[in-house]
Coordinates of C-alpha atoms and ligand atoms in Angstrom, one line a residue:
X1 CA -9.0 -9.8 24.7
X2 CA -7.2 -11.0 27.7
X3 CA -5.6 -14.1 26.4
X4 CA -1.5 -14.3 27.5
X5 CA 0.1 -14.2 24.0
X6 CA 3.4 -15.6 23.9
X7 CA 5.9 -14.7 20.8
X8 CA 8.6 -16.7 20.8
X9 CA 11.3 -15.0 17.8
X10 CA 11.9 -11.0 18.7
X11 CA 13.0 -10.2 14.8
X12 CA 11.0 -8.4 12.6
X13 CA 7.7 -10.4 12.7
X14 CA 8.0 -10.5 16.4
X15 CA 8.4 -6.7 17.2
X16 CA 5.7 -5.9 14.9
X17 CA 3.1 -8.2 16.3
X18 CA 3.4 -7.0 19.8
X19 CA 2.9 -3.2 18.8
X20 CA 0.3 -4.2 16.3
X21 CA -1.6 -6.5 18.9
X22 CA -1.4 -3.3 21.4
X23 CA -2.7 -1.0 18.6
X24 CA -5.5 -3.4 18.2
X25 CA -6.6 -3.7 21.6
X26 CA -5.4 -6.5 22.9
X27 CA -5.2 -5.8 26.7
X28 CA -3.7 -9.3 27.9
X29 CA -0.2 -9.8 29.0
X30 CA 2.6 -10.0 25.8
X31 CA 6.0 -12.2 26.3
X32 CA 8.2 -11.5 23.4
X33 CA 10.8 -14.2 23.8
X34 CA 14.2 -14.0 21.6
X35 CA 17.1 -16.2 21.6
X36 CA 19.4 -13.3 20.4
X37 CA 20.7 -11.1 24.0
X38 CA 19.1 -8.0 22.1
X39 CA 16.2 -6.4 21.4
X40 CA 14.8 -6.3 18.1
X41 CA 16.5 -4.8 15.3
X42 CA 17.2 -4.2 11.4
X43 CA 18.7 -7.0 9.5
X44 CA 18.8 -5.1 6.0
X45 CA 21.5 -3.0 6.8
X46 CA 23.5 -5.4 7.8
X47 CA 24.7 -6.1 4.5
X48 CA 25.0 -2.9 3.0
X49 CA 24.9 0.7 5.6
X50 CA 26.1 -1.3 8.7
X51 CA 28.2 -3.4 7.0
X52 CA 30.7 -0.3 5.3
X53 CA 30.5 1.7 9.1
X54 CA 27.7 4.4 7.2
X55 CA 25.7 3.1 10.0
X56 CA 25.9 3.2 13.5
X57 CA 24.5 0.7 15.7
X58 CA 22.8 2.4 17.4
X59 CA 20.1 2.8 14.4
X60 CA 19.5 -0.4 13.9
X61 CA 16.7 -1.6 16.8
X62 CA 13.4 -1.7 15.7
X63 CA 12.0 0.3 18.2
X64 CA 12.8 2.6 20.8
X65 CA 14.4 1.3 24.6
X66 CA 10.5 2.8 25.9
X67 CA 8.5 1.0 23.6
X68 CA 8.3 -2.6 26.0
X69 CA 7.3 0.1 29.3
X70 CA 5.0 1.8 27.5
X71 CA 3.0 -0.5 25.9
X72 CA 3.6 -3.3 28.7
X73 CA 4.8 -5.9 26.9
X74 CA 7.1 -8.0 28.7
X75 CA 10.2 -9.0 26.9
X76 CA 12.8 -11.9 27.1
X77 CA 15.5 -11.5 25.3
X78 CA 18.3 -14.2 25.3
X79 CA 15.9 -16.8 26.2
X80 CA 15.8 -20.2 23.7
X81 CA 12.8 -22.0 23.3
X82 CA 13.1 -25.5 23.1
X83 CA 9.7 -27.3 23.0
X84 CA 6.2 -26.5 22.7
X85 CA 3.2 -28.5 24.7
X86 CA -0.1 -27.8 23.0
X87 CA -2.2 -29.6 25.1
X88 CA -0.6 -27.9 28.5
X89 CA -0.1 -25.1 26.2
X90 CA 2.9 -24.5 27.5
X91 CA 6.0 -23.5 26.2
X92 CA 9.9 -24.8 27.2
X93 CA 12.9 -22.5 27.6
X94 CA 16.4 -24.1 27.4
X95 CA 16.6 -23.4 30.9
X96 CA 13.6 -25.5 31.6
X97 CA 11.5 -22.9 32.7
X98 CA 8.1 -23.6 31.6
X99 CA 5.6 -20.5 30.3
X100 CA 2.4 -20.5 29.6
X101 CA 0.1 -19.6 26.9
X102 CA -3.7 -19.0 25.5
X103 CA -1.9 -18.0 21.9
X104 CA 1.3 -18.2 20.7
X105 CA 3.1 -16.7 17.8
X106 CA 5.9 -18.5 16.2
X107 CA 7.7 -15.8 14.6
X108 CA 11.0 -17.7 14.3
X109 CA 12.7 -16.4 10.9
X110 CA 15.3 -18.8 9.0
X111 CA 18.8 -19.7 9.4
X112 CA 21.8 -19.7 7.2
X113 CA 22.1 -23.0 4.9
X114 CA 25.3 -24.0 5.1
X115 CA 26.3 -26.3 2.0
X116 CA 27.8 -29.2 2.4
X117 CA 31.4 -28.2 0.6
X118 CA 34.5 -29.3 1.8
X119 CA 35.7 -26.7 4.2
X120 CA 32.9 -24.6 4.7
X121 CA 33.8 -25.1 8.3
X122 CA 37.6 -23.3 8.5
X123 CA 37.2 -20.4 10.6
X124 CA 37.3 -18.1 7.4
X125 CA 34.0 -18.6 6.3
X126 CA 31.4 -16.4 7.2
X127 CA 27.4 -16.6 6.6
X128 CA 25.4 -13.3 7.3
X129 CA 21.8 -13.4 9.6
X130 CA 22.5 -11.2 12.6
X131 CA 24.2 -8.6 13.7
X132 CA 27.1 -10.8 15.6
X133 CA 27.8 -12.3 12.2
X134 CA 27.6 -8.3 10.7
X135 CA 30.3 -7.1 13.3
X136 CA 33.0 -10.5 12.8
X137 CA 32.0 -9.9 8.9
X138 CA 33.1 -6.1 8.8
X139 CA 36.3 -7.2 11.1
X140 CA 37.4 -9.7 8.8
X141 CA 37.0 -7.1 5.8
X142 CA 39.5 -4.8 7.3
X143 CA 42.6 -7.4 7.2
X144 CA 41.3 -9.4 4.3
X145 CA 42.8 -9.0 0.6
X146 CA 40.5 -11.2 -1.3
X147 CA 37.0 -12.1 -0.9
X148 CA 35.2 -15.1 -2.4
X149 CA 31.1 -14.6 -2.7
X150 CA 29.7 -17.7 -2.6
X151 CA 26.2 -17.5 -4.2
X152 CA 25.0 -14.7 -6.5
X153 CA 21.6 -14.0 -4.2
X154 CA 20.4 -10.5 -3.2
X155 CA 22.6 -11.0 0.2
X156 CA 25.7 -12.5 -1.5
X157 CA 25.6 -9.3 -4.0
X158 CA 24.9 -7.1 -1.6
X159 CA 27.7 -8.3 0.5
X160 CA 30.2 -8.4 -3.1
X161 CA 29.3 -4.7 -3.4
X162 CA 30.4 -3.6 0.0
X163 CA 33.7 -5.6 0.1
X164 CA 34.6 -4.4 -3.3
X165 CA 33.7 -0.5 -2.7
X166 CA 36.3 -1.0 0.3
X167 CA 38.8 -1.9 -2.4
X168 CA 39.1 -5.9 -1.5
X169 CA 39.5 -8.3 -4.8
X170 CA 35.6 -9.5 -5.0
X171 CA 35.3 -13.0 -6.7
X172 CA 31.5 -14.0 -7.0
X173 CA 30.9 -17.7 -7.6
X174 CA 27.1 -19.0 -8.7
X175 CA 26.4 -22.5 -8.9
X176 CA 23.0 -21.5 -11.6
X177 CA 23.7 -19.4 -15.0
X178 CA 22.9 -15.8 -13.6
X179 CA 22.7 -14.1 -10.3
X180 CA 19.5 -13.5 -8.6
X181 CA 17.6 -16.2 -10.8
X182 CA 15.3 -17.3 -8.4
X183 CA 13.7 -13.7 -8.6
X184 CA 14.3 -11.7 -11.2
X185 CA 14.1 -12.1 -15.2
X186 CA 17.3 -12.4 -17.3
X187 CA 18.0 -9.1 -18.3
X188 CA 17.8 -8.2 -15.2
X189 CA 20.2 -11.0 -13.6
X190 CA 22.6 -9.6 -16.9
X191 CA 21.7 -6.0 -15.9
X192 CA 23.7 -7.0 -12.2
X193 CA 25.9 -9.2 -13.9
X194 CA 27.7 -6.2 -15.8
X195 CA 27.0 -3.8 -13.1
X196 CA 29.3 -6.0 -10.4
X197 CA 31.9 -6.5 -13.6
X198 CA 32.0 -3.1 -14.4
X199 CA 33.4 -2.5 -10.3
X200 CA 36.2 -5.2 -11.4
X201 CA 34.9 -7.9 -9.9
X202 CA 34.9 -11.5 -11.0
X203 CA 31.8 -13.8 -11.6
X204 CA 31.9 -18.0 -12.1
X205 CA 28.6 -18.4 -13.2
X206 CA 26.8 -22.1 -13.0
X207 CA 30.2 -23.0 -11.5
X208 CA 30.5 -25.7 -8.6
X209 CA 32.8 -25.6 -5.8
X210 CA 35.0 -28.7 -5.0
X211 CA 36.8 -27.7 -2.2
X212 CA 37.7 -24.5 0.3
X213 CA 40.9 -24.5 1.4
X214 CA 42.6 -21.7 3.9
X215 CA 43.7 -19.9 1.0
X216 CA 41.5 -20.8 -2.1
X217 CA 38.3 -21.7 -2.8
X218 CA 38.9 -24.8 -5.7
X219 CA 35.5 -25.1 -8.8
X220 CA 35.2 -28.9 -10.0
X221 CA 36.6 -27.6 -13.0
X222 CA 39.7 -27.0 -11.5
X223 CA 39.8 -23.6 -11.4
X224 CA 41.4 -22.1 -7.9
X225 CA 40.2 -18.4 -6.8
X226 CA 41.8 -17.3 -4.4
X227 CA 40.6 -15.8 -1.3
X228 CA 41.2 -15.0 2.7
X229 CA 37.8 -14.5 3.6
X230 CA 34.6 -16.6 2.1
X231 CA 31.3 -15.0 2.3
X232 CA 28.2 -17.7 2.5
X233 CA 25.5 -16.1 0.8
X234 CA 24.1 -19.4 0.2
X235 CA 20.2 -19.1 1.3
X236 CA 18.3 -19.5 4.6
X237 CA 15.7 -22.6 5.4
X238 CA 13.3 -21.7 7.8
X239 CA 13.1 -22.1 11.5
X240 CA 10.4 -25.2 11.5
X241 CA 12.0 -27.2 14.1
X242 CA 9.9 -26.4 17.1
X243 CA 7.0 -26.1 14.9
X244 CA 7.8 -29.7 13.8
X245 CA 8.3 -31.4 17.0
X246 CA 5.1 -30.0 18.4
X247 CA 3.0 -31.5 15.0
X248 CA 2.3 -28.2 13.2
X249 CA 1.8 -29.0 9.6
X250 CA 5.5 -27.9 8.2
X251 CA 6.2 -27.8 4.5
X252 CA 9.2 -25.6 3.6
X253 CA 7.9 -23.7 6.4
X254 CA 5.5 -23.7 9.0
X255 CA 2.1 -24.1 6.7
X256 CA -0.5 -21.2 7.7
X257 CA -3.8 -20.1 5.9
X258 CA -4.3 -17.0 4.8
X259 CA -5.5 -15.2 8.3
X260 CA -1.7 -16.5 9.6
X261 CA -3.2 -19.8 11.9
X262 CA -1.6 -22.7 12.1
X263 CA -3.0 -26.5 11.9
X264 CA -3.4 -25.2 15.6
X265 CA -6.0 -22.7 15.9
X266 CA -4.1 -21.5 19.2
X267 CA -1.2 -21.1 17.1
X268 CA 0.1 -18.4 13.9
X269 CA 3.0 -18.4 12.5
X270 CA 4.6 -15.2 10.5
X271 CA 7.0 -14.0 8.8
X272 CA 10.3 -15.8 7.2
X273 CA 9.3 -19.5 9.4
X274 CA 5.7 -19.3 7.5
X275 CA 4.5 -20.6 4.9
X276 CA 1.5 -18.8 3.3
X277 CA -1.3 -19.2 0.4
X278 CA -0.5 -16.0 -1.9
X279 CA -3.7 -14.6 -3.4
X280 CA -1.7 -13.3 -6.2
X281 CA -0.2 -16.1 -7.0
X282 CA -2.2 -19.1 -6.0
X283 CA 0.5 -20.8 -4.9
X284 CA 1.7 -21.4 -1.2
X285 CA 4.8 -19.3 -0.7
X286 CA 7.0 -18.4 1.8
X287 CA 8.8 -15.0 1.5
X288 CA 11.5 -14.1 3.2
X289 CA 11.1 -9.9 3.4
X290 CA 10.8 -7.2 5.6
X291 CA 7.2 -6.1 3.7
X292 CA 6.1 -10.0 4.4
X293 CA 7.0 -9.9 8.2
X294 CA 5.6 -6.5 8.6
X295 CA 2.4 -7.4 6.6
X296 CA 1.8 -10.8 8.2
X297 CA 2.2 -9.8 11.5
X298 CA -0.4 -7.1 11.3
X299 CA -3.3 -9.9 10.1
X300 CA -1.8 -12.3 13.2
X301 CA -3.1 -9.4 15.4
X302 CA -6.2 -9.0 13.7
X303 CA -6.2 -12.7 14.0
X304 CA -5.7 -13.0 17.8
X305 CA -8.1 -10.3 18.5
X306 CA -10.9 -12.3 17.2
X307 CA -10.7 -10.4 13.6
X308 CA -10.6 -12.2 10.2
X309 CA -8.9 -10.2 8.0
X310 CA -7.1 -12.4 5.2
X311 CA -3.4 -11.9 4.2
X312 CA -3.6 -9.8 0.6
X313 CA -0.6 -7.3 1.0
X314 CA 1.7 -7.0 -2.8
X315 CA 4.8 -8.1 -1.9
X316 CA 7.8 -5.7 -2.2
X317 CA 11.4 -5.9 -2.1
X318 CA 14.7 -3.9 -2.5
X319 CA 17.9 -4.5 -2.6
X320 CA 21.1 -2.0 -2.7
X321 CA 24.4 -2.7 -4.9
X322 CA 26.5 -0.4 -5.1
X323 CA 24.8 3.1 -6.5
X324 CA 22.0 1.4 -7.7
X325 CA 18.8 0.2 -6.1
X326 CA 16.7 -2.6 -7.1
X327 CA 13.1 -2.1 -5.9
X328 CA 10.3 -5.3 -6.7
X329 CA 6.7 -5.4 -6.8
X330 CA 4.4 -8.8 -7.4
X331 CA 6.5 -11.7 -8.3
X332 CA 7.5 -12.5 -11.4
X333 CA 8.1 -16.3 -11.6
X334 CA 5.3 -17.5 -13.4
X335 CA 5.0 -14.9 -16.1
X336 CA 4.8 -15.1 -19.7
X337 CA 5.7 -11.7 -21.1
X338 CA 8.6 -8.7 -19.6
X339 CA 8.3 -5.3 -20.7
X340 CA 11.1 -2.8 -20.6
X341 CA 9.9 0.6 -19.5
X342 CA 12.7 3.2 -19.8
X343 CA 16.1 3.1 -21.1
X344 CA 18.3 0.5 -19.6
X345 CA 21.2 2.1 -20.8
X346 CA 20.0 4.8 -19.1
X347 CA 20.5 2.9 -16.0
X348 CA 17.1 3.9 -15.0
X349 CA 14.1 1.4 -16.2
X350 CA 11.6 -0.8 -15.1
X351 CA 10.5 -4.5 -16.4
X352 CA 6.6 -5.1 -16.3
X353 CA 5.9 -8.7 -16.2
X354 CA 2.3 -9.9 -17.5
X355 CA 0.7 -13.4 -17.3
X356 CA -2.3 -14.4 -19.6
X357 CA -2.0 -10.1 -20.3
X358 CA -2.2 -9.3 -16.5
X359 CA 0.4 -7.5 -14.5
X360 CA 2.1 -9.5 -11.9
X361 CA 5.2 -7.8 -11.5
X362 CA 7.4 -5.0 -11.9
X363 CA 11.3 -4.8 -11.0
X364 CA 12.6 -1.1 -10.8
X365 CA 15.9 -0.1 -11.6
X366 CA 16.9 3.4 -10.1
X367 CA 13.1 3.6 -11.3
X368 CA 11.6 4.6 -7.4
X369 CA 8.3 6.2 -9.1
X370 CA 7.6 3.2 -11.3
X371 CA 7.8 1.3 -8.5
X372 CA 5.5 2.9 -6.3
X373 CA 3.2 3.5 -9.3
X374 CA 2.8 -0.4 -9.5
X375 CA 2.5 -1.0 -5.9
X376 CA -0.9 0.9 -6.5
X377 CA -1.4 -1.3 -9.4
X378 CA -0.6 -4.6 -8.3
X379 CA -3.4 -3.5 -4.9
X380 CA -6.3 -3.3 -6.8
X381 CA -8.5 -6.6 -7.9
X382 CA -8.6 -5.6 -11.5
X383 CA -4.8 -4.4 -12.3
X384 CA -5.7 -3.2 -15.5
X385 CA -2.3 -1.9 -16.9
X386 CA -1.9 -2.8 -20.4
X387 CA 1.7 -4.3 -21.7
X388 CA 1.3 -1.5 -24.9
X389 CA 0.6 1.4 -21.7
X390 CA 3.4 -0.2 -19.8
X391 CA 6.1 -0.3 -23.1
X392 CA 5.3 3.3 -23.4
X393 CA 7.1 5.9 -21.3
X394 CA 5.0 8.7 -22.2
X395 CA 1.7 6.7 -20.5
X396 CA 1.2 7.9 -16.9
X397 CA 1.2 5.2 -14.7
X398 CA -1.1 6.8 -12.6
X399 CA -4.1 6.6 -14.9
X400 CA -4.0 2.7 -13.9
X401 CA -4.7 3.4 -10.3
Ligands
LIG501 C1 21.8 -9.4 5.8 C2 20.4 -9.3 5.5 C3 19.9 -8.4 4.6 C4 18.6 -8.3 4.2 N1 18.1 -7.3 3.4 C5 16.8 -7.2 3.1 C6 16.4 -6.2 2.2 O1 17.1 -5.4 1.7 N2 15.0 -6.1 2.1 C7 14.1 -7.0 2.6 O2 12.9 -6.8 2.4 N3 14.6 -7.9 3.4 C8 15.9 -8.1 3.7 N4 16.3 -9.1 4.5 C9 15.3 -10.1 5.0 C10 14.6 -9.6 6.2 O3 15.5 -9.1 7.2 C11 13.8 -10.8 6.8 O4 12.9 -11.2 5.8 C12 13.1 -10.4 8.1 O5 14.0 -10.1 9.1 C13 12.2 -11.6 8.6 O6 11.7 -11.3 9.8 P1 11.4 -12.5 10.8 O7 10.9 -11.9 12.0 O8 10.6 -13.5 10.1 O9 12.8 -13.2 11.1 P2 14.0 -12.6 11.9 O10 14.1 -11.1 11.7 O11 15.2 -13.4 11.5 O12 13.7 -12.9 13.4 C14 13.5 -14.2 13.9 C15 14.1 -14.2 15.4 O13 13.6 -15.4 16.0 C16 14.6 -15.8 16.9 N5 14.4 -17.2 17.2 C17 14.4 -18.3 16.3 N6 14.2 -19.4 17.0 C18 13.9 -19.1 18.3 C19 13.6 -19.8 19.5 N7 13.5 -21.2 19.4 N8 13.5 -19.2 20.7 C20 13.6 -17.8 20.7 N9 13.9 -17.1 19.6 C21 14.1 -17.7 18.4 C22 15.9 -15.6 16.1 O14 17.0 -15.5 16.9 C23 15.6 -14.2 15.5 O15 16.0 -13.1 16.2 C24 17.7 -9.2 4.8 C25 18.1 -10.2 5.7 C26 19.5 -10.3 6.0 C27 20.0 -11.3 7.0

């Protein structure tokens, strides 16, 4: 228990491995090394509370200034690593100073994609991942008039939301045929859709952008929008590269088995970087969440202390547009059947999704109970909710847990 653990990436994944390591004994020396100048904070907000000043900064770290003191871990904050040798098992900074390591924990997150679009360079167009690009974001949205959302994702919506409840002209533009598609079902991608249009703002949906120009942002189809700020909401790709050039196994992500180890046994990887074997799924999948980088990092401690607990946690997700709140359980991408619980015109429901008659997934709408309700579900081995108890509001979701 007395190995030196390096974690190189102080984020979410990082913060929460060093406390969980303390709380499960380890009694070695922790480095948390992060290339941002801060310590660790939250990046949710940054699109939504932070983002419209209902926030102060000061809320945002993850923990307290005491918490490195008193559990003696040692951090390193605005320190870049730039290489990793495993057989001196050692670790570069871009200073060149060398540190070593018995384990080390990539916890390295993902970076903005920027796409390859004429213009997505000009000095108006702005991608969200950390709190420098939060501040220069809500700058921008004080002298700015018209704001083009590039990609319909949960940040590019969340981001829509906030610039139009500050009164800018929002214009959202989706290259696919609905917002959101890579994680939730169509009525709920139309649900948004309507939600955003209702607010009075615009949607190009499965439209392509030819060009941004200083003033407009130009579809192939000739259509110009015109804008003064352009918001990137255009996905992450994980941060592999250090994993790479030290001959990890990397595949969308740095690959780890289900107790968070690398192809290196001396080596996990968690969080947003990692790319794990989902039990409820059977797939290998690499989330990017705060439930995931919270989750994982709690087995990578079990799994430096000698412990071999596998990853099984249901992953959950929210997201915030404007008064409504999307909360996810499961994941519903390979599912066969959705049932609508509630009244969506109500603007309170739930969709259950089944698979071969088993629950896999269920996406709340202002629905925080059903939500919870099938967190419980979606834990146990068996999940044995019915689609004819889910369609029916009057069955108590708590008789299925
Ligand atoms: C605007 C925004 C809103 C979000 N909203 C939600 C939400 O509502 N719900 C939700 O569940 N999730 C949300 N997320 C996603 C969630 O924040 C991430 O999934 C989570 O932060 C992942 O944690 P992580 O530790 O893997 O990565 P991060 O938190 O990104 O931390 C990685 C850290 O590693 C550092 N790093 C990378 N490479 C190096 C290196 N070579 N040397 C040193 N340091 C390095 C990075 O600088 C970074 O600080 C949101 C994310 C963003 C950006």
């Amino acid at each position: 228990m007395s190995d030196r653990i390096l974690i190189v990436g102080a984020g979410q994944a990082g913060i929460q491995l060093a406390d969980s390591l303390r709380r499960e004994g380890h009694d070695g020396e922790i480095t948390l090394i992060g290339a941002e100048k801060i310590a660790p904070y939250q990046r949710p907000p940054l699109s939504k509370a932070f983002l419209l000043d209902q926030m102060e900064e000061s809320r945002l770290p993850l923990r307290p200034d005491a918490f490195f003191d008193q559990r003696n871990i040692t951090p390193r904050f605005g320190a870049t690593v730039t290489s990793i040798d495993r057989a001196a098992k050692t670790v570069t900074l871009e200073t060149g100073e060398q540190l070593p390591y018995d384990k080390l924990a990539l916890c390295l997150g993902a970076d903005v994609f920027v796409p390859p679009i004429p213009g997505s360079d000009l000095p108006h167009v702005l991608a969200l991942r950390g709190l420098n690009d939060s501040l220069k974001l809500k700058s921008a949205l004080v002298t700015a008039r018209s704001v083009a959302v590039i990609g319909g994702g949960f940040i590019g919506l969340e981001v829509a939301a906030s610039a139009r409840k500050v009164g800018k002209t929002v214009t959202i533009i989706e290259a696919v045929d609905r917002v959101m598609k890579r994680a939730v079902s169509e009525q709920v991608s139309r649900f948004f859709e309507d939600l955003h249009r209702s607010h009075g703002s615009t949607l190009h949906l499965g439209a392509l952008i030819s060009e941004i120009t200083p003033t407009e942002v130009r579809l192939q189809d000739s259509t110009a929008i015109a804008a003064d700020l352009v918001v990137l909401g255009t996905g992450v790709r994980p941060c592999n590269v250090l994993a790479l050039n030290a001959g990890l196994v990397c595949e969308n992500g740095i690959q780890v088995d289900e107790f968070t180890q690398t192809s290196d046994p001396d080596i996990v990887a968690v969080g947003d970087c990692a790319a794990h074997p989902n039990y409820l799924t059977g797939k290998i999948l690499r989330l990017e969440s705060v439930q995931n980088a919270i989750d994982q990092a709690k087995i990578a401690a079990k799994t430096l202390t000698g412990q071999r607990a596998p990853y099984r946690a249901v992953p959950w997700f929210w997201s915030d547009q404007f008064d409504i709140k999307l909360q996810m359980a499961g994941l519903s991408g390979d599912t066969d059947q959705a049932i609508t619980r509630g009244d969506p015109a109500s603007r309170s429901f739930s969709i259950f999704y089944f698979a071969n008659g088993q629950l896999m997934a269920v996406d709340s709408i202002n629905a925080p109970a059903d939500h919870m309700a099938a967190r419980r579900i979606l834990a146990k081995d068996d999940r044995a909710l019915l689609p004819e108890q889910a369609a029916d509001p009057a069955f108590d979701l708590k008789l299925a847990f």
